[in-house]
Tab-separated table of C-alpha atoms in Angstrom:
chain	number	residue	atom	x	y	z
A	22	MET	CA	126.407	129.097	85.939
A	23	LYS	CA	123.700	131.363	87.290
A	24	THR	CA	120.917	131.887	84.714
A	25	LEU	CA	117.974	134.220	84.953
A	26	LEU	CA	114.899	133.645	82.585
A	27	MET	CA	112.468	136.574	82.452
A	28	ILE	CA	108.932	135.754	81.604
A	29	LYS	CA	106.904	138.836	80.709
A	30	ARG	CA	103.889	138.292	78.800
A	31	ARG	CA	100.860	136.067	78.227
A	32	PHE	CA	101.688	133.707	75.364
A	33	SER	CA	99.471	133.909	72.163
A	34	SER	CA	99.409	130.061	71.837
A	35	PRO	CA	100.100	127.060	73.896
A	36	GLU	CA	102.882	125.976	71.597
A	37	LEU	CA	104.729	129.198	72.162
A	38	ALA	CA	104.298	128.726	75.880
A	39	LYS	CA	105.617	125.284	75.894
A	40	GLU	CA	108.676	126.366	73.904
A	41	SER	CA	109.532	128.930	76.515
A	42	LEU	CA	109.202	126.348	79.248
A	43	ASP	CA	111.214	123.840	77.225
A	44	MET	CA	114.108	126.405	77.277
A	45	THR	CA	113.698	126.588	81.084
A	46	PHE	CA	113.625	122.695	81.643
A	47	ALA	CA	116.400	122.196	79.200
A	48	ALA	CA	118.577	124.679	81.099
A	49	THR	CA	117.838	123.045	84.482
A	50	SER	CA	118.530	119.542	83.067
A	51	LEU	CA	121.970	120.523	81.916
A	52	GLU	CA	122.770	121.830	85.446
A	53	PHE	CA	122.499	125.517	84.930
A	54	HIS	CA	121.291	127.242	88.035
A	55	VAL	CA	118.059	128.705	86.849
A	56	SER	CA	115.957	131.289	88.393
A	57	LEU	CA	112.779	132.872	86.985
A	58	LEU	CA	111.431	136.305	86.993
A	59	PHE	CA	107.845	137.018	86.263
A	60	LEU	CA	106.969	140.383	85.043
A	61	ASP	CA	103.671	141.993	83.792
A	62	ASP	CA	100.857	139.533	82.663
A	63	ALA	CA	103.033	136.435	83.035
A	64	ILE	CA	101.994	136.602	86.761
A	65	PHE	CA	98.802	135.093	85.858
A	66	TYR	CA	100.307	131.756	85.145
A	67	LEU	CA	101.311	131.539	88.876
A	68	LEU	CA	97.854	132.079	90.226
A	69	LYS	CA	95.982	129.304	92.279
A	70	SER	CA	92.977	128.148	90.355
A	71	SER	CA	90.462	129.849	92.803
A	72	ALA	CA	92.134	133.199	91.964
A	73	VAL	CA	92.311	132.913	88.124
A	74	PRO	CA	90.119	135.500	86.517
A	75	ALA	CA	87.216	134.092	84.397
A	76	ASP	CA	88.413	135.627	81.122
A	77	ILE	CA	91.542	133.552	80.935
A	78	ALA	CA	91.264	130.976	78.229
A	79	ARG	CA	91.046	127.205	79.140
A	80	TRP	CA	94.434	126.364	77.518
A	81	GLU	CA	96.079	129.069	79.573
A	82	ASN	CA	94.538	127.581	82.658
A	83	SER	CA	95.964	124.256	81.896
A	84	LEU	CA	99.372	125.818	81.635
A	85	THR	CA	99.139	126.753	85.253
A	86	ALA	CA	99.573	123.140	86.064
A	87	LEU	CA	102.872	123.175	84.084
A	88	PHE	CA	104.155	126.152	86.041
A	89	ALA	CA	103.048	124.457	89.262
A	90	ALA	CA	105.550	121.715	88.544
A	91	LEU	CA	108.410	124.232	88.466
A	92	PRO	CA	109.958	123.215	91.872
A	93	PHE	CA	110.410	119.685	90.593
A	94	TYR	CA	112.738	120.921	87.871
A	95	ASP	CA	115.227	122.267	90.385
A	96	ILE	CA	114.334	125.956	89.839
A	97	GLN	CA	116.448	127.787	92.362
A	98	LYS	CA	114.263	130.936	93.071
A	99	ILE	CA	111.206	132.469	91.572
A	100	TYR	CA	110.835	136.309	91.531
A	101	VAL	CA	107.748	138.435	90.814
A	102	SER	CA	107.609	142.177	90.138
A	103	GLN	CA	105.862	143.824	93.175
A	104	GLU	CA	104.417	146.721	90.925
A	105	ALA	CA	102.985	144.185	88.574
A	106	MET	CA	101.229	142.385	91.430
A	107	GLN	CA	99.782	145.651	92.689
A	108	GLN	CA	98.553	146.761	89.274
A	109	ARG	CA	96.627	143.488	89.086
A	110	ASN	CA	95.369	143.747	92.644
A	111	LEU	CA	97.067	140.462	93.619
A	112	GLN	CA	98.745	139.261	96.882
A	113	VAL	CA	101.553	136.669	97.293
A	114	GLU	CA	99.030	134.417	98.923
A	115	ASP	CA	97.146	134.099	95.591
A	116	LEU	CA	100.069	132.440	94.066
A	117	LEU	CA	100.711	128.709	93.784
A	118	LEU	CA	104.450	128.779	94.646
A	119	PRO	CA	106.641	130.418	97.234
A	120	VAL	CA	107.919	133.418	95.457
A	121	ILE	CA	110.105	136.448	96.249
A	122	SER	CA	108.414	139.792	95.506
A	123	LEU	CA	110.678	142.611	94.402
A	124	PRO	CA	110.019	146.201	93.623
A	125	ASN	CA	111.077	147.302	90.155
A	126	ALA	CA	114.093	149.363	91.566
A	127	GLU	CA	115.611	146.193	92.906
A	128	ILE	CA	115.268	144.174	89.676
A	129	ASN	CA	118.190	145.970	88.358
A	130	THR	CA	120.437	144.788	91.024
A	131	LEU	CA	118.927	141.205	90.811
A	132	VAL	CA	119.741	141.034	87.015
A	133	CYS	CA	123.388	142.142	87.699
A	134	GLN	CA	123.725	138.995	90.087
A	135	TYR	CA	123.305	136.615	87.117
A	136	ASP	CA	125.958	135.439	84.641
A	137	ARG	CA	123.290	134.942	81.831
A	138	VAL	CA	119.967	136.566	81.288
A	139	LEU	CA	117.443	135.305	78.715
A	140	SER	CA	114.254	137.237	78.120
B	12	MET	CA	133.709	106.969	98.948
B	13	SER	CA	131.739	104.435	96.806
B	14	SER	CA	133.503	103.552	93.572
B	15	ASN	CA	130.192	104.148	91.676
B	16	TRP	CA	131.071	107.974	91.593
B	17	LEU	CA	132.957	109.019	88.434
B	18	THR	CA	136.030	111.084	88.754
B	19	ARG	CA	136.163	114.523	87.114
B	20	GLU	CA	138.354	113.183	84.362
B	21	GLU	CA	135.929	110.251	83.679
B	22	LYS	CA	132.980	112.557	83.674
B	23	SER	CA	134.542	115.030	81.149
B	24	GLN	CA	134.776	112.231	78.530
B	25	PHE	CA	131.030	112.323	77.867
B	26	SER	CA	129.894	115.651	79.234
B	27	PRO	CA	130.461	118.513	76.875
B	28	PHE	CA	129.983	121.038	79.726
B	29	GLU	CA	132.621	119.677	81.993
B	30	ASN	CA	135.579	121.419	80.314
B	31	LEU	CA	133.913	124.491	79.022
B	32	HIS	CA	134.169	126.486	82.228
B	33	ARG	CA	137.925	126.783	81.665
B	34	ALA	CA	137.231	129.021	78.664
B	35	MET	CA	135.206	131.452	80.718
B	36	PRO	CA	136.811	134.575	81.915
B	37	THR	CA	137.466	134.290	85.671
B	38	GLU	CA	136.179	137.929	86.341
B	39	ASN	CA	134.295	140.519	84.508
B	40	THR	CA	136.967	143.059	83.801
B	41	GLY	CA	135.049	145.445	81.476
B	42	LEU	CA	134.384	145.587	77.777
B	43	ARG	CA	137.638	146.927	76.566
B	44	SER	CA	140.029	144.329	78.105
B	45	GLN	CA	137.911	141.430	76.790
B	46	TYR	CA	137.925	142.574	73.125
B	47	PRO	CA	137.230	140.629	71.009
B	48	LEU	CA	134.131	139.431	72.639
B	49	LYS	CA	132.481	136.033	72.161
B	50	PHE	CA	128.796	136.383	71.266
B	51	ALA	CA	125.971	133.752	71.593
B	52	ILE	CA	123.216	134.751	69.372
B	53	LEU	CA	119.597	133.490	69.513
B	54	VAL	CA	117.153	134.365	66.949
B	55	THR	CA	113.375	133.793	67.740
B	56	ALA	CA	111.874	136.227	65.254
B	57	PRO	CA	110.632	134.947	61.706
B	58	PRO	CA	112.517	136.132	58.596
B	59	LEU	CA	110.141	139.081	57.677
B	60	ASP	CA	110.148	140.446	61.301
B	61	LYS	CA	112.058	143.626	62.160
B	62	ALA	CA	114.012	141.711	64.835
B	63	SER	CA	115.370	139.296	62.090
B	64	ASP	CA	116.785	142.486	60.363
B	65	THR	CA	118.208	143.650	63.585
B	66	ALA	CA	119.869	140.384	64.155
B	67	PHE	CA	121.418	140.345	60.662
B	68	TYR	CA	122.842	143.869	60.905
B	69	PHE	CA	124.060	143.202	64.373
B	70	LEU	CA	125.946	140.082	63.207
B	71	GLN	CA	127.346	141.913	60.200
B	72	ALA	CA	128.537	144.887	62.331
B	73	ALA	CA	129.923	142.597	65.096
B	74	LEU	CA	131.857	140.314	62.734
B	75	LYS	CA	133.247	143.357	60.816
B	76	LYS	CA	134.477	144.650	64.119
B	77	GLY	CA	136.375	141.330	64.751
B	78	HIS	CA	134.183	139.942	67.443
B	79	ILE	CA	133.754	136.054	67.554
B	80	ILE	CA	130.491	134.495	66.546
B	81	ASN	CA	130.680	130.879	65.837
B	82	GLN	CA	127.092	129.944	65.363
B	83	VAL	CA	123.624	131.468	65.291
B	84	PHE	CA	120.916	129.445	67.035
B	85	PHE	CA	117.297	129.769	65.626
B	86	TYR	CA	114.546	128.934	68.017
B	87	ALA	CA	110.674	129.133	67.929
B	88	GLU	CA	109.525	131.261	64.977
B	89	GLY	CA	113.132	131.791	63.900
B	90	VAL	CA	113.553	128.346	62.477
B	91	TYR	CA	111.598	129.607	59.408
B	92	HIS	CA	114.856	131.037	58.278
B	93	GLY	CA	115.896	127.439	57.387
B	94	ASN	CA	112.938	126.741	55.141
B	95	GLN	CA	114.072	126.775	51.510
B	96	LEU	CA	110.480	126.852	50.114
B	97	ILE	CA	109.967	130.478	51.239
B	98	TYR	CA	109.543	132.619	48.089
B	99	LEU	CA	110.004	136.334	48.539
B	100	GLU	CA	109.867	139.027	45.885
B	101	ASN	CA	113.128	140.315	47.461
B	102	PRO	CA	115.098	137.055	47.859
B	103	ASP	CA	117.893	138.907	49.425
B	104	LEU	CA	116.099	138.773	52.732
B	105	ILE	CA	116.863	135.129	52.880
B	106	TYR	CA	119.966	134.762	50.931
B	107	ARG	CA	121.986	137.466	52.747
B	108	TRP	CA	122.092	135.107	55.700
B	109	GLN	CA	123.800	132.519	53.574
B	110	ASP	CA	126.247	135.038	52.087
B	111	LEU	CA	127.229	136.048	55.547
B	112	ALA	CA	127.704	132.434	56.615
B	113	ALA	CA	130.047	131.859	53.628
B	114	GLN	CA	132.013	134.932	54.342
B	115	TYR	CA	132.753	134.446	58.015
B	116	ALA	CA	132.371	130.596	58.286
B	117	LEU	CA	129.259	130.884	60.460
B	118	LYS	CA	127.153	127.849	61.432
B	119	PHE	CA	123.453	128.221	61.528
B	120	VAL	CA	121.663	125.832	63.928
B	121	LEU	CA	117.877	125.250	64.254
B	122	CYS	CA	116.150	123.802	67.165
B	123	SER	CA	114.898	120.204	66.339
B	124	ALA	CA	111.646	120.510	68.392
B	125	SER	CA	110.784	123.901	66.967
B	126	CYS	CA	111.477	122.458	63.382
B	127	ALA	CA	109.192	119.588	63.884
B	128	ARG	CA	106.308	121.735	64.987
B	129	ARG	CA	106.720	124.063	61.986
B	130	GLY	CA	107.351	121.413	59.359
B	131	ILE	CA	110.992	122.158	58.531
B	132	MET	CA	112.830	118.894	57.882
B	133	GLY	CA	116.141	117.771	56.756
B	134	LYS	CA	116.686	114.226	55.270
B	135	GLU	CA	117.094	112.532	58.575
B	136	GLN	CA	114.039	114.170	60.124
B	137	ALA	CA	111.911	113.549	57.110
B	138	SER	CA	112.738	109.800	57.271
B	139	TYR	CA	112.212	109.722	61.171
B	140	PHE	CA	108.847	111.366	60.864
B	141	GLU	CA	108.046	109.463	57.723
B	142	LYS	CA	107.504	112.611	55.478
B	143	LYS	CA	108.106	112.524	51.757
B	144	GLY	CA	110.125	115.639	51.072
B	145	CYS	CA	112.748	117.791	52.924
B	146	ASN	CA	112.946	121.547	52.982
B	147	LEU	CA	115.965	122.421	54.976
B	148	ARG	CA	118.031	125.144	53.363
B	149	GLU	CA	121.757	124.701	52.661
B	150	ASN	CA	124.160	125.625	55.284
B	151	PHE	CA	121.543	125.109	58.041
B	152	GLU	CA	121.532	122.216	60.358
B	153	ILE	CA	119.229	120.797	62.911
B	154	ALA	CA	120.319	120.184	66.496
B	155	SER	CA	119.010	120.009	70.015
B	156	LEU	CA	118.671	122.875	72.594
B	157	SER	CA	121.841	121.638	74.409
B	158	VAL	CA	123.901	123.089	71.438
B	159	TRP	CA	122.564	126.452	72.398
B	160	PHE	CA	123.350	126.139	76.054
B	161	ALA	CA	126.835	124.933	75.292
B	162	GLU	CA	127.372	128.064	73.265
B	163	MET	CA	125.821	130.203	75.915
B	164	HIS	CA	128.054	128.763	78.421
B	165	ILE	CA	131.319	129.697	76.748
B	166	ALA	CA	130.120	133.092	75.349
B	167	ASN	CA	130.984	136.587	77.065
B	168	ARG	CA	127.645	138.084	75.919
B	169	VAL	CA	124.166	136.631	75.118
B	170	MET	CA	121.950	138.317	72.589
B	171	VAL	CA	118.317	137.381	71.982
B	172	PHE	CA	116.553	138.715	68.893
B	173	GLY	CA	112.788	138.505	69.008
B	174	GLU	CA	110.343	137.641	71.604
B	175	MET	CA	110.582	134.324	73.421
B	176	LEU	CA	109.565	134.273	77.152
């Protein structure tokens, strides 16, 4: 079953972030076909350590390592919002993982392709 | 083929997901023809949050209309719904959930990992984590995330109340 998880904010504590990732990893371990969509500030978790802004707290920085492990959990595809990237002055080259960058207008059609969407 | 591989029948004996796809509608034929709908409900908002209110009124309305909801899964901050030590001046905010459960034979399920982080324990969890008391509300049970995914798998619509990701 094709499932899309939308991550769309910076988490207020590491526990909340881990709970969200638990949801992702549990879904993949139960053989759901999981893809991720990063919107707004969530994009910061995908940054390479050289590109991370100085004001990001240390625990958030350590989360980046968790997100870097996503390919090992059999995540099918990772999408990011093109507008969110432009607003934050980021390029696809600044990101840790190979991602598909989509303009907001195409995100609607993307969501329609999935059987289940969690956000 | 090597005999180490399990056949589909053998697999289905211990995989709860193997047979569930048969309950799925084969194509999306629109809202009206699928009535009543089967909803999977995930609550991630704490009891005093507006989203918890919305979840309650949604459940009430959907069940009244005849839609099918077997269980409500509480995750992250939502597991505080199962804490029986919460004291409110308006106790109805908590007890209305149990009234609804009694009326429609709903099951309330809490995520075990979220419960452990937030100190909500049934008898089993208390003995496992070597704690003295337990504070799990009646009608609530603690289970793993796979229960939620099984529910999500067979539902026609998935609703999430509260922020999660």
